[in-house]
Coordinates of C-alpha atoms in Angstrom, one line a residue:
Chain A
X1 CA -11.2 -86.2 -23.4
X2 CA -9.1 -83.5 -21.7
X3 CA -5.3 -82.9 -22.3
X4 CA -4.4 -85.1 -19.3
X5 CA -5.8 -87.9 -20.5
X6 CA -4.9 -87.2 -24.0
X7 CA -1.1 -87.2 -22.7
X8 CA -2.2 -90.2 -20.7
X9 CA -2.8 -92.3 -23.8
X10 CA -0.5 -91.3 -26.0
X11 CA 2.4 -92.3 -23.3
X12 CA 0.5 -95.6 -22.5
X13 CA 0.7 -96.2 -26.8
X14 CA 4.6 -95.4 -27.0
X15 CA 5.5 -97.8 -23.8
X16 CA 2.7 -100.3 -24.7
X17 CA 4.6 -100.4 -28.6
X18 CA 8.3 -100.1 -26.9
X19 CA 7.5 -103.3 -24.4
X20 CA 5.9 -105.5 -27.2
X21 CA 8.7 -105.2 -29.3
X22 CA 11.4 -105.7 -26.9
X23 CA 9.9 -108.1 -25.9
X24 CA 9.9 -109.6 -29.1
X25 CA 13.2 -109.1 -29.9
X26 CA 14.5 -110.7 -25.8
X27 CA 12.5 -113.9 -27.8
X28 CA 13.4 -113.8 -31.3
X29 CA 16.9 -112.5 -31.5
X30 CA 20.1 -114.6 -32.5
X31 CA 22.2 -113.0 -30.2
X32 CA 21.9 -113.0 -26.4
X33 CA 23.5 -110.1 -26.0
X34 CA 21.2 -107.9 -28.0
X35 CA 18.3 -110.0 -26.1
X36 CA 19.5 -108.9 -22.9
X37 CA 20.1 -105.2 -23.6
X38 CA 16.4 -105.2 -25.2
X39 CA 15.3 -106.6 -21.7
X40 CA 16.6 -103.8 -19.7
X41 CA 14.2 -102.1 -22.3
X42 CA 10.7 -104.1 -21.3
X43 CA 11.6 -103.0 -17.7
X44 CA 12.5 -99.7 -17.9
X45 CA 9.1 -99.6 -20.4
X46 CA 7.1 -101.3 -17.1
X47 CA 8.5 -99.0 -15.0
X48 CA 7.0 -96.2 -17.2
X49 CA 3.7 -98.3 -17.2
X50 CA 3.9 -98.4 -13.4
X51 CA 4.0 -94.5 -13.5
X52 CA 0.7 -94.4 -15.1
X53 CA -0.5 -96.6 -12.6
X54 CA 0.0 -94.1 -9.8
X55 CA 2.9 -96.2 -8.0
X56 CA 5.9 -93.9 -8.2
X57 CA 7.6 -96.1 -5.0
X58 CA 7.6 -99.4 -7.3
X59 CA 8.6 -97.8 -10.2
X60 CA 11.3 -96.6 -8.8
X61 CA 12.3 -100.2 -7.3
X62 CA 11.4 -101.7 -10.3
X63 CA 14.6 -99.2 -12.2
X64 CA 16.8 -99.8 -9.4
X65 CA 16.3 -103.7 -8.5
X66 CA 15.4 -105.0 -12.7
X67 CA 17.5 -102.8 -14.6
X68 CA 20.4 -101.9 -11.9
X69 CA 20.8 -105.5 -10.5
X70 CA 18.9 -108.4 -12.4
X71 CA 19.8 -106.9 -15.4
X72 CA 23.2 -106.4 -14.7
X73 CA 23.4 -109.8 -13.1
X74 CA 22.1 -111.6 -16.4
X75 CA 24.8 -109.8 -18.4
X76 CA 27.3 -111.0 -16.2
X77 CA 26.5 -114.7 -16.5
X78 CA 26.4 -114.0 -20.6
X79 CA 29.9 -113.0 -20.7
X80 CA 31.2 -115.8 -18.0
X81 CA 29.7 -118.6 -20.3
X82 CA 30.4 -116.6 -23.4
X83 CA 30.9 -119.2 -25.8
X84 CA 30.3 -119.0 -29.6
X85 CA 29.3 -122.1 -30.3
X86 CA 26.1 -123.4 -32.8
X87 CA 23.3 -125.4 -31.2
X88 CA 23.4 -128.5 -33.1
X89 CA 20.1 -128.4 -34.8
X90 CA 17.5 -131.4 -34.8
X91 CA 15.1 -131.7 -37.4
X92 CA 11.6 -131.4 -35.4
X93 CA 12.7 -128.1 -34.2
X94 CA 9.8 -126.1 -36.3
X95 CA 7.4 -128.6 -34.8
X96 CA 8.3 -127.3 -31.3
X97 CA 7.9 -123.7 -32.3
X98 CA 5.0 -123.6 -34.8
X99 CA 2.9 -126.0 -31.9
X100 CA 4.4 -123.4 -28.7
X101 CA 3.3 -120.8 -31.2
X102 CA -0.4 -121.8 -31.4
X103 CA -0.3 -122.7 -27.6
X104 CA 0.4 -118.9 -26.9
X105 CA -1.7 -117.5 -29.5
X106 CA -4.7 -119.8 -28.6
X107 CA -3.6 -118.4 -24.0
X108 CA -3.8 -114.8 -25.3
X109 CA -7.2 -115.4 -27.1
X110 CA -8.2 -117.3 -23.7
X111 CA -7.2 -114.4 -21.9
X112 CA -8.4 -111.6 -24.0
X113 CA -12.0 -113.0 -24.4
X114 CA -11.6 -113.4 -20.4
X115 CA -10.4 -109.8 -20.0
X116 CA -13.7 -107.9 -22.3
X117 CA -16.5 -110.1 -21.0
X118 CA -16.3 -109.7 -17.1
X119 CA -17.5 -107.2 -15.9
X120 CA -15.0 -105.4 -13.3
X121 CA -16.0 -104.2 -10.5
X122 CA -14.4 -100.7 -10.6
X123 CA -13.7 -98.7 -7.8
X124 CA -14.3 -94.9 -8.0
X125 CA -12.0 -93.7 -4.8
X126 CA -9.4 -91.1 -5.0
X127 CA -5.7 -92.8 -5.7
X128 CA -3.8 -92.3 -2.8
X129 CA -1.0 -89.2 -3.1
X130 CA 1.4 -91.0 -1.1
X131 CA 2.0 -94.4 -2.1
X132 CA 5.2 -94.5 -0.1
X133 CA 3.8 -94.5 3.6
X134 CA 0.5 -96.8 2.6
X135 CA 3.2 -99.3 2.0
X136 CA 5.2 -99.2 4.3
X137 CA 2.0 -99.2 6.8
X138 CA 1.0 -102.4 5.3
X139 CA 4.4 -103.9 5.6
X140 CA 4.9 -103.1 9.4
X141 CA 0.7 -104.1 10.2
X142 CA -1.3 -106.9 8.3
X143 CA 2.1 -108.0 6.0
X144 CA 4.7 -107.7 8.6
X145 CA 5.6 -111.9 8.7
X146 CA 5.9 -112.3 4.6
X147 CA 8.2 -108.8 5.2
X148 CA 10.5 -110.7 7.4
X149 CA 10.4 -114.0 5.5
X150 CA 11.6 -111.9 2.4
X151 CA 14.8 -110.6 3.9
X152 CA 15.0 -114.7 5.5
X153 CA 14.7 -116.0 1.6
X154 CA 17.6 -113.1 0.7
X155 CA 19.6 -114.5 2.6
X156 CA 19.0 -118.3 1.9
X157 CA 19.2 -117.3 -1.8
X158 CA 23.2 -115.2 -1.4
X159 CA 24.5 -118.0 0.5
X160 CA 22.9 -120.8 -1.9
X161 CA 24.2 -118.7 -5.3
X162 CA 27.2 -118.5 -3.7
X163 CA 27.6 -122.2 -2.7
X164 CA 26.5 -122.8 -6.3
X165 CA 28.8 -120.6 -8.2
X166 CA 32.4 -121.7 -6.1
X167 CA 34.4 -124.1 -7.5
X168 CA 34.7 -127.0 -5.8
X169 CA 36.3 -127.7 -2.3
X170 CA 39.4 -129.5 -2.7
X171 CA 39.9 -131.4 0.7
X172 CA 43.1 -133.2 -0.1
X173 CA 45.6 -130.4 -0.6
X174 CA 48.6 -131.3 1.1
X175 CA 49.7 -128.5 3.6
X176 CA 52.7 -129.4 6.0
X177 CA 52.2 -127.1 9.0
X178 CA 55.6 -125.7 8.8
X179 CA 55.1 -123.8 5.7
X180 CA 51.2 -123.0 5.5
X181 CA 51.0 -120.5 2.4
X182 CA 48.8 -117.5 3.7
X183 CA 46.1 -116.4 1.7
X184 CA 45.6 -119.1 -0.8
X185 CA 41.6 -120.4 -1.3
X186 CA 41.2 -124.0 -0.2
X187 CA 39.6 -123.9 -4.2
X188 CA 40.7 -127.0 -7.0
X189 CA 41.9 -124.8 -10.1
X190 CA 40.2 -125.0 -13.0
X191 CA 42.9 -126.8 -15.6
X192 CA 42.4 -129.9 -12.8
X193 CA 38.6 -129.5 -13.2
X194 CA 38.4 -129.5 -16.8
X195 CA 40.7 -132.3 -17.2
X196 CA 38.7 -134.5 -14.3
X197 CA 35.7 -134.0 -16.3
X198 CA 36.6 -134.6 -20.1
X199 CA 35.7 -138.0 -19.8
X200 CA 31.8 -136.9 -19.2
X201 CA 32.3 -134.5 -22.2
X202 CA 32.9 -136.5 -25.1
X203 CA 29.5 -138.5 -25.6
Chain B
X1 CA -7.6 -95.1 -19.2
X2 CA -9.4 -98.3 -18.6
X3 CA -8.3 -101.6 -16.8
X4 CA -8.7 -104.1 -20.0
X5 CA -6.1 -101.6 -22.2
X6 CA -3.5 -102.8 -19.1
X7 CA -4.4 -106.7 -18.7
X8 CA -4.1 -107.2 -22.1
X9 CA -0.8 -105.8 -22.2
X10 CA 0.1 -108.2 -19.4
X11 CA -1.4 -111.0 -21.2
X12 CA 0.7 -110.6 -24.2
X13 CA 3.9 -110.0 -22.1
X14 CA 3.1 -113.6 -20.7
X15 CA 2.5 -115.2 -23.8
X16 CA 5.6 -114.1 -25.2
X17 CA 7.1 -115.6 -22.3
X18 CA 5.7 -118.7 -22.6
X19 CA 7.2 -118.4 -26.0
X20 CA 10.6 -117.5 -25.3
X21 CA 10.7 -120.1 -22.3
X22 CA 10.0 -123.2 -24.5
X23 CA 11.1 -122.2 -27.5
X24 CA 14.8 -120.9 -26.5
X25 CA 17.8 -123.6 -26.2
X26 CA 20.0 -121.0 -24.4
X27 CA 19.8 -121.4 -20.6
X28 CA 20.1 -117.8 -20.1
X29 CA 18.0 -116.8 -22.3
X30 CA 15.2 -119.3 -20.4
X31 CA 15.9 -117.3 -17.5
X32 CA 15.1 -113.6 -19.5
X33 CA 11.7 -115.1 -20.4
X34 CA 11.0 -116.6 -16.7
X35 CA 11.9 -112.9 -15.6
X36 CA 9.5 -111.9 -18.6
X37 CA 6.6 -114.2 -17.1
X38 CA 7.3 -112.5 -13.5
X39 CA 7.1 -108.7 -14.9
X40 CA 3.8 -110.0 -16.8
X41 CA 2.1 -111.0 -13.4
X42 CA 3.5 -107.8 -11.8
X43 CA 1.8 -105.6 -14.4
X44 CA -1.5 -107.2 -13.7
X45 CA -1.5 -106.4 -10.1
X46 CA -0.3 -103.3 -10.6
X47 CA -3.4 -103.1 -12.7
X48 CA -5.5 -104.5 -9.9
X49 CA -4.1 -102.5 -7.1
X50 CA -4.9 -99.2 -9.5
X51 CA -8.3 -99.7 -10.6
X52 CA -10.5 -101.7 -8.1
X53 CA -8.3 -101.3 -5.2
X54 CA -7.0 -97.5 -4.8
X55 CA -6.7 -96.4 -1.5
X56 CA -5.3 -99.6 0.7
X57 CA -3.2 -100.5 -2.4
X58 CA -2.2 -104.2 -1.7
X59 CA -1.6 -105.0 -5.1
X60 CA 1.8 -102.9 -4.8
X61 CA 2.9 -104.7 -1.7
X62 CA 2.3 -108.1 -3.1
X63 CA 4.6 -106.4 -6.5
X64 CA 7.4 -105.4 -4.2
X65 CA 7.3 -108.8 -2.4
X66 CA 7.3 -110.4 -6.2
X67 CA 9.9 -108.5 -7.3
X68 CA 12.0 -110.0 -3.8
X69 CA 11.9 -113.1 -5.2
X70 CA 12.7 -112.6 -8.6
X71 CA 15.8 -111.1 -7.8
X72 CA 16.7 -114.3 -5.2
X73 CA 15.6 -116.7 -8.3
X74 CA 17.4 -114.5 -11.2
X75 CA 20.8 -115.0 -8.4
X76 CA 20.1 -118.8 -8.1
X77 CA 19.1 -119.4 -11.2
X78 CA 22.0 -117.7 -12.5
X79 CA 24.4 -119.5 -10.2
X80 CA 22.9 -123.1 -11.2
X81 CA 23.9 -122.2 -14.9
X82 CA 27.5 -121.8 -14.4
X83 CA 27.5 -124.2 -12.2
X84 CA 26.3 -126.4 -15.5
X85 CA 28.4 -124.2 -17.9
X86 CA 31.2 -125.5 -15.8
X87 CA 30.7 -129.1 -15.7
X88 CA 28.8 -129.8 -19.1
X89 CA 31.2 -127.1 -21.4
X90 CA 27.6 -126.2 -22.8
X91 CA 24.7 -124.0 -22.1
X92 CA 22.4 -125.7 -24.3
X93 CA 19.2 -126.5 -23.0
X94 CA 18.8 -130.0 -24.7
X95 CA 22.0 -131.1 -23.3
X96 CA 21.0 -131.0 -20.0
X97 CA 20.1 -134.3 -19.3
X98 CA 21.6 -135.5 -16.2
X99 CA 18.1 -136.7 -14.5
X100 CA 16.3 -137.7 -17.4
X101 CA 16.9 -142.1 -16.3

């Protein structure tokens, strides 16, 4: 074993140890905020990963679009519904967890077994040096139409989160034409929302 | 380096995953683990892509077009919560039983 592939390993150890355990901690923590700083962790850790993989382009989208925007995004909707309350607990709770439990262990000894007996069929070629421009040949040859319908489903997906996340339209507001206030949203406010819906609350 | 050290990695990611996504009774938290399960699947084509397929490296087009739609769904999914937040007053998951008859 040379130095490269000494320096190899040791890096895969630290990030494979540093994603585990965030990992664990996004799942097993009490507090989501801690959970969702510790997954900006597992992807900045699979970014590194990716790096050993030879793939410097999608590690570097992996950085900008998980940690810069999902990430972000997540901790966004944690502090708009940032509400301290206890789940009310019910008492077959452990029976959920210690039978998911044994579901995963029993799917990563499924998997592992699956991983070490079949035999790969390694290739021995050269990595290519520039990742970059074999991408973006495949995207503009043989993957051109799934290109396109990505940037189609972007857009279907801004215009449904933000149809989602408005409050509702409220069609009946009275506006005389005389005295039509100028920038007001045609939006209900939210002490009339609440109060329409207390009835469904209390249950 | 070998191939197994990185599919195993990406068979534990998804386990914990499939942890976190049934166990959890915060909505958003769901949502971390789904984007867990997506970064597990990324990892093994990564994998893929590297090892058995170096030099037309599809694996890394079908990751970028992966990591597309995890964005759109983290946006949705995201949106459909508040939306919930906001007419429920509650983000927990067992609560959420408007189409259950």
């Amino acid at each position: 074993m040379n130095l490269a592939q000494g320096v190899q390993v040791v890096s895969f150890g630290i990030l494979a140890v540093m994603m585990i355990g965030a990992a664990l901690g996004v799942v097993l923590l009490d507090n989501i905020v801690y959970s969702a700083f510790l997954l900006g962790g597992v992807f900045a850790s699979i970014s590194g990963l990716y790096l050993l993989l030879n793939a410097d382009f999608v590690a570097a989208a992996q950085l900008l679009i998980y940690v810069g925007a999902v990430n972000v995004l997540i901790l966004f909707a944690i502090m708009l519904v940032n509400k301290r309350q206890n789940f009310v607990p019910f008492p077959t709770a452990w029976v959920r967890k210690a039978l998911t439990g044994v579901v995963s262990l029993g799917l990563f000894a499924l998997l592992s077994t699956m991983i070490l007996t079949t035999p790969w069929s390694l290739s021995n070629a050269i990595p290519t040096n520039n990742s970059i421009e074999v991408i973006a040949q495949h995207l503009f040859s043989d993957f051109l139409l799934p290109f396109e319908l990505a940037s189609i489903l972007l857009l279907i997906a801004m215009v449904g989160a933000i149809i989602l996340a408005r409050r509702e339209y409220l069609p009946d507001q009275v506006i005389s034409p005389g005295q039509r206030p100028v920038l007001t949203l045609p939006e209900r406010p939210k002490e009339l929302l609440s109060v329409g819906d207390a009835s469904r609350n209390i249950q | 380096m070998q191939i197994q050290y990185f599919l195993l990695l990406a068979a534990a990611l998804f386990c914990i995953g499939i942890y976190g996504l049934i166990t959890s009774r915060n909505a958003v938290r769901v949502l971390m683990s789904i984007e867990l399960l997506l970064n597990a699947i990324n990892l093994n084509l990564m994998a893929f892509s590297n090892f058995l397929d170096p030099t037309a490296i599809r694996g890394q087009v079908f990751t970028v077009f992966i990591i597309t739609v995890a964005a759109a769904e983290a946006a949705v999914g995201l949106a459909i919560v508040l939306a919930i937040y906001r007419n429920r007053d509650t983000v927990d998951m067992e609560q959420f039983n408007l189409l259950k008859w």
